[in-house]
Amino acid sequence: MTKLLALHDRLEREGSVLVAFSGGADSAFLLAAAARACGPANVVAATAVSWSLPAAELDAAAAFAATVGVRHVTPSTDEMSRDGYRANAGDRCYFCKAELLDVLTPLALELGIGVIATGTNADDAVAGFRPGIRAAAERGAITPLLDAGLTKAEIRAASREWGLATWDKPAAACLSSRIAYGIEVTPQRLARVERAETSLRATLHGAGVPVRNLRVRDLGDRARVEVDREYVDAVAAHLPALLHLLADFTDVELDPLGFRSGSMNELLAEPQRWR
């Protein structure tokens, strides 16, 4: 309760807020909290539209913004124009977040809003590998959830108490996070990952395997499929019949360790270089 009061007071002091709204559990909770503290008329949700955003996420974001009564805008971002983003080294997220904030800053000014808030939480700050946080901080974005000390678990618990549909939403990182570091990010690679994930999820659900977390990791010509650990064996049994859904890749493997958020970081030789 103390943390939630601290969050409310911080947002109330700002008066108006533009929320960088990905549609995930953290930014959704921040959006709802901002609407409560500032009033819906003083809050705008901005969901950036680019190759890295799955189409289904945009629809879900628009629906959620409507439930809390705030205006939802969808500015376009062009991460592909940034060499550092396409190069896809360990600091790719820096260039992605820089592009986002460089687009949202003039938009906020146009809307008469003085501050942009991101959904960074207390767990993110201690994760040790978040170059995007640095890019946002350099551009003056605020982090109300982090400042209040709210962890992911606390955000989900509070979201559930508030009746937010996103309280148990699985993590949904941008599509570029599926591409192994060192492999160039291109629209074609992002599109084939989205096609593969969408078709795999639908087919598995239809076969009675209700995976929540599913990733198709692009390792070049090879795809690595990650699903919730409890469904690995079931997916393995179905995999031969699913290979046609991954025809864009030469080889396919199922990760026996199951889904891990940020598993691509495990492939970095020196992750500390990119903090």
mmCIF file of C-alpha atoms in Angstrom:
data_model
loop_
_atom_site.group_PDB
_atom_site.id
_atom_site.type_symbol
_atom_site.label_atom_id
_atom_site.label_comp_id
_atom_site.label_asym_id
_atom_site.label_seq_id
_atom_site.Cartn_x
_atom_site.Cartn_y
_atom_site.Cartn_z
ATOM 1 C CA MET A 1 0.000 0.000 0.000
ATOM 2 C CA THR A 2 2.877 2.386 0.791
ATOM 3 C CA LYS A 3 4.373 1.822 -2.645
ATOM 4 C CA LEU A 4 1.047 2.382 -4.370
ATOM 5 C CA LEU A 5 0.567 5.634 -2.476
ATOM 6 C CA ALA A 6 4.052 6.731 -3.478
ATOM 7 C CA LEU A 7 3.220 5.935 -7.113
ATOM 8 C CA HIS A 8 -0.056 7.857 -6.922
ATOM 9 C CA ASP A 9 1.585 10.895 -5.343
ATOM 10 C CA ARG A 10 4.369 10.946 -7.931
ATOM 11 C CA LEU A 11 1.979 10.810 -10.854
ATOM 12 C CA GLU A 12 -0.409 13.304 -9.286
ATOM 13 C CA ARG A 13 2.430 15.806 -8.939
ATOM 14 C CA GLU A 14 3.173 15.532 -12.653
ATOM 15 C CA GLY A 15 -0.390 16.512 -13.510
ATOM 16 C CA SER A 16 -0.285 15.058 -17.018
ATOM 17 C CA VAL A 17 1.630 12.128 -18.447
ATOM 18 C CA LEU A 18 2.378 10.526 -21.793
ATOM 19 C CA VAL A 19 2.834 6.815 -21.120
ATOM 20 C CA ALA A 20 5.074 4.789 -23.419
ATOM 21 C CA PHE A 21 2.531 1.997 -23.651
ATOM 22 C CA SER A 22 3.654 -1.327 -25.087
ATOM 23 C CA GLY A 23 0.517 -3.107 -23.893
ATOM 24 C CA GLY A 24 2.397 -5.319 -21.442
ATOM 25 C CA ALA A 25 1.538 -5.783 -17.775
ATOM 26 C CA ASP A 26 3.897 -3.077 -16.506
ATOM 27 C CA SER A 27 2.983 -0.249 -18.853
ATOM 28 C CA ALA A 28 -0.706 -1.182 -18.598
ATOM 29 C CA PHE A 29 -0.575 -0.871 -14.823
ATOM 30 C CA LEU A 30 1.290 2.425 -15.128
ATOM 31 C CA LEU A 31 -1.354 3.698 -17.533
ATOM 32 C CA ALA A 32 -4.165 2.763 -15.167
ATOM 33 C CA ALA A 33 -2.329 4.334 -12.227
ATOM 34 C CA ALA A 34 -1.762 7.540 -14.187
ATOM 35 C CA ALA A 35 -5.442 7.727 -15.120
ATOM 36 C CA ARG A 36 -6.368 7.369 -11.446
ATOM 37 C CA ALA A 37 -3.851 9.963 -10.258
ATOM 38 C CA CYS A 38 -4.119 12.582 -13.004
ATOM 39 C CA GLY A 39 -7.559 11.898 -14.453
ATOM 40 C CA PRO A 40 -8.040 10.142 -17.813
ATOM 41 C CA ALA A 41 -8.230 13.437 -19.712
ATOM 42 C CA ASN A 42 -4.677 14.268 -18.633
ATOM 43 C CA VAL A 43 -3.121 10.977 -19.736
ATOM 44 C CA VAL A 44 -2.209 9.764 -23.205
ATOM 45 C CA ALA A 45 -1.086 6.244 -24.091
ATOM 46 C CA ALA A 46 1.417 6.066 -26.949
ATOM 47 C CA THR A 47 2.034 2.718 -28.633
ATOM 48 C CA ALA A 48 4.812 2.870 -31.190
ATOM 49 C CA VAL A 49 4.063 1.128 -34.471
ATOM 50 C CA SER A 50 6.975 -0.492 -36.277
ATOM 51 C CA TRP A 51 8.139 -3.784 -37.738
ATOM 52 C CA SER A 52 9.023 -5.022 -34.259
ATOM 53 C CA LEU A 53 5.470 -4.779 -32.862
ATOM 54 C CA PRO A 54 3.248 -7.842 -33.399
ATOM 55 C CA ALA A 55 -0.058 -6.800 -34.947
ATOM 56 C CA ALA A 56 -2.055 -8.535 -32.208
ATOM 57 C CA GLU A 57 -0.318 -6.440 -29.548
ATOM 58 C CA LEU A 58 -1.490 -3.194 -31.152
ATOM 59 C CA ASP A 59 -5.123 -4.292 -31.095
ATOM 60 C CA ALA A 60 -4.833 -5.381 -27.465
ATOM 61 C CA ALA A 61 -3.188 -2.090 -26.486
ATOM 62 C CA ALA A 62 -5.978 -0.064 -28.073
ATOM 63 C CA ALA A 63 -8.615 -2.133 -26.289
ATOM 64 C CA PHE A 64 -6.926 -1.722 -22.908
ATOM 65 C CA ALA A 65 -6.503 2.042 -23.282
ATOM 66 C CA ALA A 66 -10.220 2.281 -23.971
ATOM 67 C CA THR A 67 -11.027 0.444 -20.732
ATOM 68 C CA VAL A 68 -9.226 3.082 -18.655
ATOM 69 C CA GLY A 69 -10.660 5.943 -20.695
ATOM 70 C CA VAL A 70 -7.461 7.491 -21.992
ATOM 71 C CA ARG A 71 -6.572 8.688 -25.453
ATOM 72 C CA HIS A 72 -4.515 6.180 -27.433
ATOM 73 C CA VAL A 73 -2.095 7.346 -30.127
ATOM 74 C CA THR A 74 0.007 5.195 -32.427
ATOM 75 C CA PRO A 75 3.049 7.108 -33.702
ATOM 76 C CA SER A 76 5.337 5.338 -36.138
ATOM 77 C CA THR A 77 8.954 4.702 -35.202
ATOM 78 C CA ASP A 78 11.759 3.800 -37.578
ATOM 79 C CA GLU A 79 14.303 1.740 -35.671
ATOM 80 C CA MET A 80 15.540 0.343 -38.981
ATOM 81 C CA SER A 81 17.013 3.743 -39.829
ATOM 82 C CA ARG A 82 19.475 3.360 -36.937
ATOM 83 C CA ASP A 83 22.636 1.470 -37.801
ATOM 84 C CA GLY A 84 23.083 0.288 -34.213
ATOM 85 C CA TYR A 85 19.627 -1.271 -34.165
ATOM 86 C CA ARG A 86 20.055 -3.159 -37.423
ATOM 87 C CA ALA A 87 23.557 -4.318 -36.453
ATOM 88 C CA ASN A 88 21.967 -6.067 -33.457
ATOM 89 C CA ALA A 89 24.931 -6.051 -31.097
ATOM 90 C CA GLY A 90 24.358 -6.330 -27.359
ATOM 91 C CA ASP A 91 23.221 -2.708 -27.182
ATOM 92 C CA ARG A 92 20.396 -3.033 -29.726
ATOM 93 C CA CYS A 93 17.795 -2.036 -27.138
ATOM 94 C CA TYR A 94 19.588 1.274 -26.597
ATOM 95 C CA PHE A 95 18.901 2.328 -30.190
ATOM 96 C CA CYS A 96 15.324 1.052 -30.058
ATOM 97 C CA LYS A 97 14.518 3.056 -26.933
ATOM 98 C CA ALA A 98 16.352 6.092 -28.284
ATOM 99 C CA GLU A 99 14.176 6.025 -31.392
ATOM 100 C CA LEU A 100 11.040 5.676 -29.273
ATOM 101 C CA LEU A 101 11.861 8.620 -27.018
ATOM 102 C CA ASP A 102 13.015 10.784 -29.921
ATOM 103 C CA VAL A 103 9.586 10.255 -31.495
ATOM 104 C CA LEU A 104 7.557 10.639 -28.299
ATOM 105 C CA THR A 105 9.296 13.792 -27.025
ATOM 106 C CA PRO A 106 7.980 16.162 -29.736
ATOM 107 C CA LEU A 107 4.620 14.392 -29.589
ATOM 108 C CA ALA A 108 4.347 15.095 -25.872
ATOM 109 C CA LEU A 109 5.165 18.757 -26.466
ATOM 110 C CA GLU A 110 2.542 18.937 -29.200
ATOM 111 C CA LEU A 111 -0.023 17.485 -26.799
ATOM 112 C CA GLY A 112 0.954 19.906 -24.045
ATOM 113 C CA ILE A 113 2.350 17.144 -21.826
ATOM 114 C CA GLY A 114 5.627 17.787 -20.080
ATOM 115 C CA VAL A 115 6.684 14.289 -19.101
ATOM 116 C CA ILE A 116 7.020 10.837 -20.670
ATOM 117 C CA ALA A 117 6.813 7.791 -18.403
ATOM 118 C CA THR A 118 8.028 4.267 -19.117
ATOM 119 C CA GLY A 119 6.996 1.014 -17.447
ATOM 120 C CA THR A 120 10.444 0.187 -16.069
ATOM 121 C CA ASN A 121 10.005 -1.584 -12.728
ATOM 122 C CA ALA A 122 12.236 -2.326 -9.737
ATOM 123 C CA ASP A 123 13.195 -5.763 -11.059
ATOM 124 C CA ASP A 124 14.386 -4.269 -14.349
ATOM 125 C CA ALA A 125 16.794 -1.991 -12.531
ATOM 126 C CA VAL A 126 18.645 -4.885 -10.918
ATOM 127 C CA ALA A 127 18.552 -7.220 -13.918
ATOM 128 C CA GLY A 128 21.998 -5.979 -14.953
ATOM 129 C CA PHE A 129 21.304 -5.891 -18.700
ATOM 130 C CA ARG A 130 19.020 -3.066 -19.732
ATOM 131 C CA PRO A 131 20.722 -0.673 -22.217
ATOM 132 C CA GLY A 132 17.264 0.663 -23.140
ATOM 133 C CA ILE A 133 16.829 2.084 -19.635
ATOM 134 C CA ARG A 134 19.933 4.204 -20.155
ATOM 135 C CA ALA A 135 18.657 5.589 -23.469
ATOM 136 C CA ALA A 136 15.332 6.585 -21.897
ATOM 137 C CA ALA A 137 17.015 8.202 -18.880
ATOM 138 C CA GLU A 138 19.312 10.232 -21.140
ATOM 139 C CA ARG A 139 16.207 11.644 -22.807
ATOM 140 C CA GLY A 140 14.461 12.606 -19.591
ATOM 141 C CA ALA A 141 11.847 9.857 -19.328
ATOM 142 C CA ILE A 142 10.584 9.139 -15.816
ATOM 143 C CA THR A 143 10.158 5.698 -14.254
ATOM 144 C CA PRO A 144 7.356 5.944 -11.671
ATOM 145 C CA LEU A 145 7.111 2.190 -11.043
ATOM 146 C CA LEU A 146 10.832 1.937 -10.382
ATOM 147 C CA ASP A 147 10.831 5.068 -8.217
ATOM 148 C CA ALA A 148 8.050 3.583 -6.083
ATOM 149 C CA GLY A 149 10.034 0.345 -5.738
ATOM 150 C CA LEU A 150 7.341 -1.792 -7.368
ATOM 151 C CA THR A 151 8.456 -5.237 -8.523
ATOM 152 C CA LYS A 152 6.885 -7.290 -11.300
ATOM 153 C CA ALA A 153 5.122 -9.529 -8.771
ATOM 154 C CA GLU A 154 3.722 -6.503 -6.917
ATOM 155 C CA ILE A 155 2.546 -4.953 -10.178
ATOM 156 C CA ARG A 156 0.730 -8.131 -11.148
ATOM 157 C CA ALA A 157 -0.849 -8.408 -7.681
ATOM 158 C CA ALA A 158 -2.037 -4.790 -7.748
ATOM 159 C CA SER A 159 -3.279 -5.178 -11.324
ATOM 160 C CA ARG A 160 -5.347 -8.152 -10.260
ATOM 161 C CA GLU A 161 -6.778 -6.220 -7.320
ATOM 162 C CA TRP A 162 -7.725 -3.384 -9.675
ATOM 163 C CA GLY A 163 -9.381 -5.817 -12.083
ATOM 164 C CA LEU A 164 -6.975 -5.148 -14.951
ATOM 165 C CA ALA A 165 -7.110 -7.778 -17.683
ATOM 166 C CA THR A 166 -3.320 -7.609 -18.040
ATOM 167 C CA TRP A 167 -2.551 -8.815 -14.515
ATOM 168 C CA ASP A 168 -1.467 -12.257 -15.734
ATOM 169 C CA LYS A 169 -0.526 -11.373 -19.312
ATOM 170 C CA PRO A 170 2.594 -13.268 -20.414
ATOM 171 C CA ALA A 171 5.718 -11.277 -21.194
ATOM 172 C CA ALA A 172 5.613 -9.944 -24.759
ATOM 173 C CA ALA A 173 8.966 -8.473 -25.735
ATOM 174 C CA CYS A 174 9.395 -6.880 -29.170
ATOM 175 C CA LEU A 175 10.019 -9.170 -32.128
ATOM 176 C CA SER A 176 13.635 -8.054 -32.501
ATOM 177 C CA SER A 177 14.405 -9.755 -29.182
ATOM 178 C CA ARG A 178 13.939 -13.076 -30.992
ATOM 179 C CA ILE A 179 16.890 -12.485 -33.335
ATOM 180 C CA ALA A 180 20.291 -13.658 -32.103
ATOM 181 C CA TYR A 181 22.822 -10.904 -31.468
ATOM 182 C CA GLY A 182 25.141 -10.384 -34.393
ATOM 183 C CA ILE A 183 22.481 -11.262 -36.975
ATOM 184 C CA GLU A 184 21.145 -8.202 -38.766
ATOM 185 C CA VAL A 185 17.608 -7.171 -37.885
ATOM 186 C CA THR A 186 15.528 -6.846 -41.052
ATOM 187 C CA PRO A 187 11.796 -6.510 -41.741
ATOM 188 C CA GLN A 188 11.878 -9.932 -43.392
ATOM 189 C CA ARG A 189 13.334 -11.636 -40.315
ATOM 190 C CA LEU A 190 10.838 -9.960 -38.000
ATOM 191 C CA ALA A 191 7.944 -10.931 -40.258
ATOM 192 C CA ARG A 192 8.932 -14.588 -40.449
ATOM 193 C CA VAL A 193 9.273 -14.796 -36.674
ATOM 194 C CA GLU A 194 5.808 -13.278 -36.223
ATOM 195 C CA ARG A 195 4.296 -15.672 -38.793
ATOM 196 C CA ALA A 196 5.901 -18.675 -37.120
ATOM 197 C CA GLU A 197 4.843 -17.710 -33.596
ATOM 198 C CA THR A 198 1.274 -16.880 -34.601
ATOM 199 C CA SER A 199 0.741 -20.130 -36.494
ATOM 200 C CA LEU A 200 2.498 -22.289 -33.889
ATOM 201 C CA ARG A 201 0.457 -20.857 -31.026
ATOM 202 C CA ALA A 202 -2.842 -21.315 -32.850
ATOM 203 C CA THR A 203 -2.008 -24.866 -33.913
ATOM 204 C CA LEU A 204 -0.813 -25.925 -30.466
ATOM 205 C CA HIS A 205 -3.898 -24.492 -28.786
ATOM 206 C CA GLY A 206 -6.029 -26.337 -31.312
ATOM 207 C CA ALA A 207 -4.179 -29.542 -30.413
ATOM 208 C CA GLY A 208 -4.901 -29.044 -26.722
ATOM 209 C CA VAL A 209 -1.477 -27.693 -25.744
ATOM 210 C CA PRO A 210 -2.319 -24.295 -24.169
ATOM 211 C CA VAL A 211 1.144 -22.698 -24.165
ATOM 212 C CA ARG A 212 1.286 -19.242 -22.641
ATOM 213 C CA ASN A 213 4.862 -18.253 -23.371
ATOM 214 C CA LEU A 214 6.129 -19.134 -26.842
ATOM 215 C CA ARG A 215 9.141 -17.802 -28.695
ATOM 216 C CA VAL A 216 10.679 -18.615 -32.051
ATOM 217 C CA ARG A 217 14.311 -17.565 -31.738
ATOM 218 C CA ASP A 218 15.978 -16.705 -35.051
ATOM 219 C CA LEU A 219 19.531 -18.087 -34.974
ATOM 220 C CA GLY A 220 20.158 -17.486 -38.652
ATOM 221 C CA ASP A 221 19.003 -20.392 -40.795
ATOM 222 C CA ARG A 222 18.030 -22.241 -37.621
ATOM 223 C CA ALA A 223 15.003 -21.649 -35.405
ATOM 224 C CA ARG A 224 14.941 -22.449 -31.704
ATOM 225 C CA VAL A 225 11.453 -22.844 -30.245
ATOM 226 C CA GLU A 226 10.890 -22.055 -26.569
ATOM 227 C CA VAL A 227 7.668 -22.839 -24.720
ATOM 228 C CA ASP A 228 6.655 -23.038 -21.058
ATOM 229 C CA ARG A 229 8.724 -25.750 -19.390
ATOM 230 C CA GLU A 230 5.653 -27.790 -18.455
ATOM 231 C CA TYR A 231 4.682 -28.094 -22.136
ATOM 232 C CA VAL A 232 8.085 -28.984 -23.604
ATOM 233 C CA ASP A 233 7.354 -32.715 -23.764
ATOM 234 C CA ALA A 234 3.917 -32.190 -25.298
ATOM 235 C CA VAL A 235 5.309 -29.848 -27.953
ATOM 236 C CA ALA A 236 8.125 -32.316 -28.671
ATOM 237 C CA ALA A 237 5.529 -34.971 -29.414
ATOM 238 C CA HIS A 238 3.760 -32.655 -31.878
ATOM 239 C CA LEU A 239 6.891 -31.091 -33.397
ATOM 240 C CA PRO A 240 7.217 -33.332 -36.491
ATOM 241 C CA ALA A 241 3.714 -32.319 -37.537
ATOM 242 C CA LEU A 242 4.499 -28.636 -36.923
ATOM 243 C CA LEU A 243 7.645 -28.288 -39.005
ATOM 244 C CA HIS A 244 5.727 -27.010 -42.034
ATOM 245 C CA LEU A 245 4.823 -23.942 -39.942
ATOM 246 C CA LEU A 246 8.548 -23.195 -39.678
ATOM 247 C CA ALA A 247 9.357 -23.717 -43.338
ATOM 248 C CA ASP A 248 11.099 -20.322 -43.500
ATOM 249 C CA PHE A 249 13.933 -21.882 -41.472
ATOM 250 C CA THR A 250 16.332 -24.594 -42.621
ATOM 251 C CA ASP A 251 16.563 -26.311 -39.227
ATOM 252 C CA VAL A 252 14.343 -26.306 -36.144
ATOM 253 C CA GLU A 253 15.116 -27.269 -32.546
ATOM 254 C CA LEU A 254 13.019 -27.283 -29.392
ATOM 255 C CA ASP A 255 14.785 -25.851 -26.343
ATOM 256 C CA PRO A 256 14.591 -28.515 -23.596
ATOM 257 C CA LEU A 257 15.026 -25.847 -20.901
ATOM 258 C CA GLY A 258 11.789 -24.154 -21.886
ATOM 259 C CA PHE A 259 10.956 -20.471 -22.145
ATOM 260 C CA ARG A 260 13.319 -18.016 -20.467
ATOM 261 C CA SER A 261 12.832 -14.278 -20.720
ATOM 262 C CA GLY A 262 15.976 -12.751 -22.171
ATOM 263 C CA SER A 263 17.503 -16.103 -23.122
ATOM 264 C CA MET A 264 19.300 -14.468 -26.047
ATOM 265 C CA ASN A 265 21.508 -12.701 -23.503
ATOM 266 C CA GLU A 266 22.938 -16.115 -22.622
ATOM 267 C CA LEU A 267 24.635 -16.125 -26.029
ATOM 268 C CA LEU A 268 26.561 -12.906 -25.382
ATOM 269 C CA ALA A 269 30.221 -13.463 -24.573
ATOM 270 C CA GLU A 270 30.494 -10.242 -22.530
ATOM 271 C CA PRO A 271 27.038 -8.976 -21.518
ATOM 272 C CA GLN A 272 28.580 -6.454 -19.089
ATOM 273 C CA ARG A 273 29.910 -4.510 -22.078
ATOM 274 C CA TRP A 274 26.412 -3.405 -23.042
ATOM 275 C CA ARG A 275 24.998 -2.230 -19.719
#
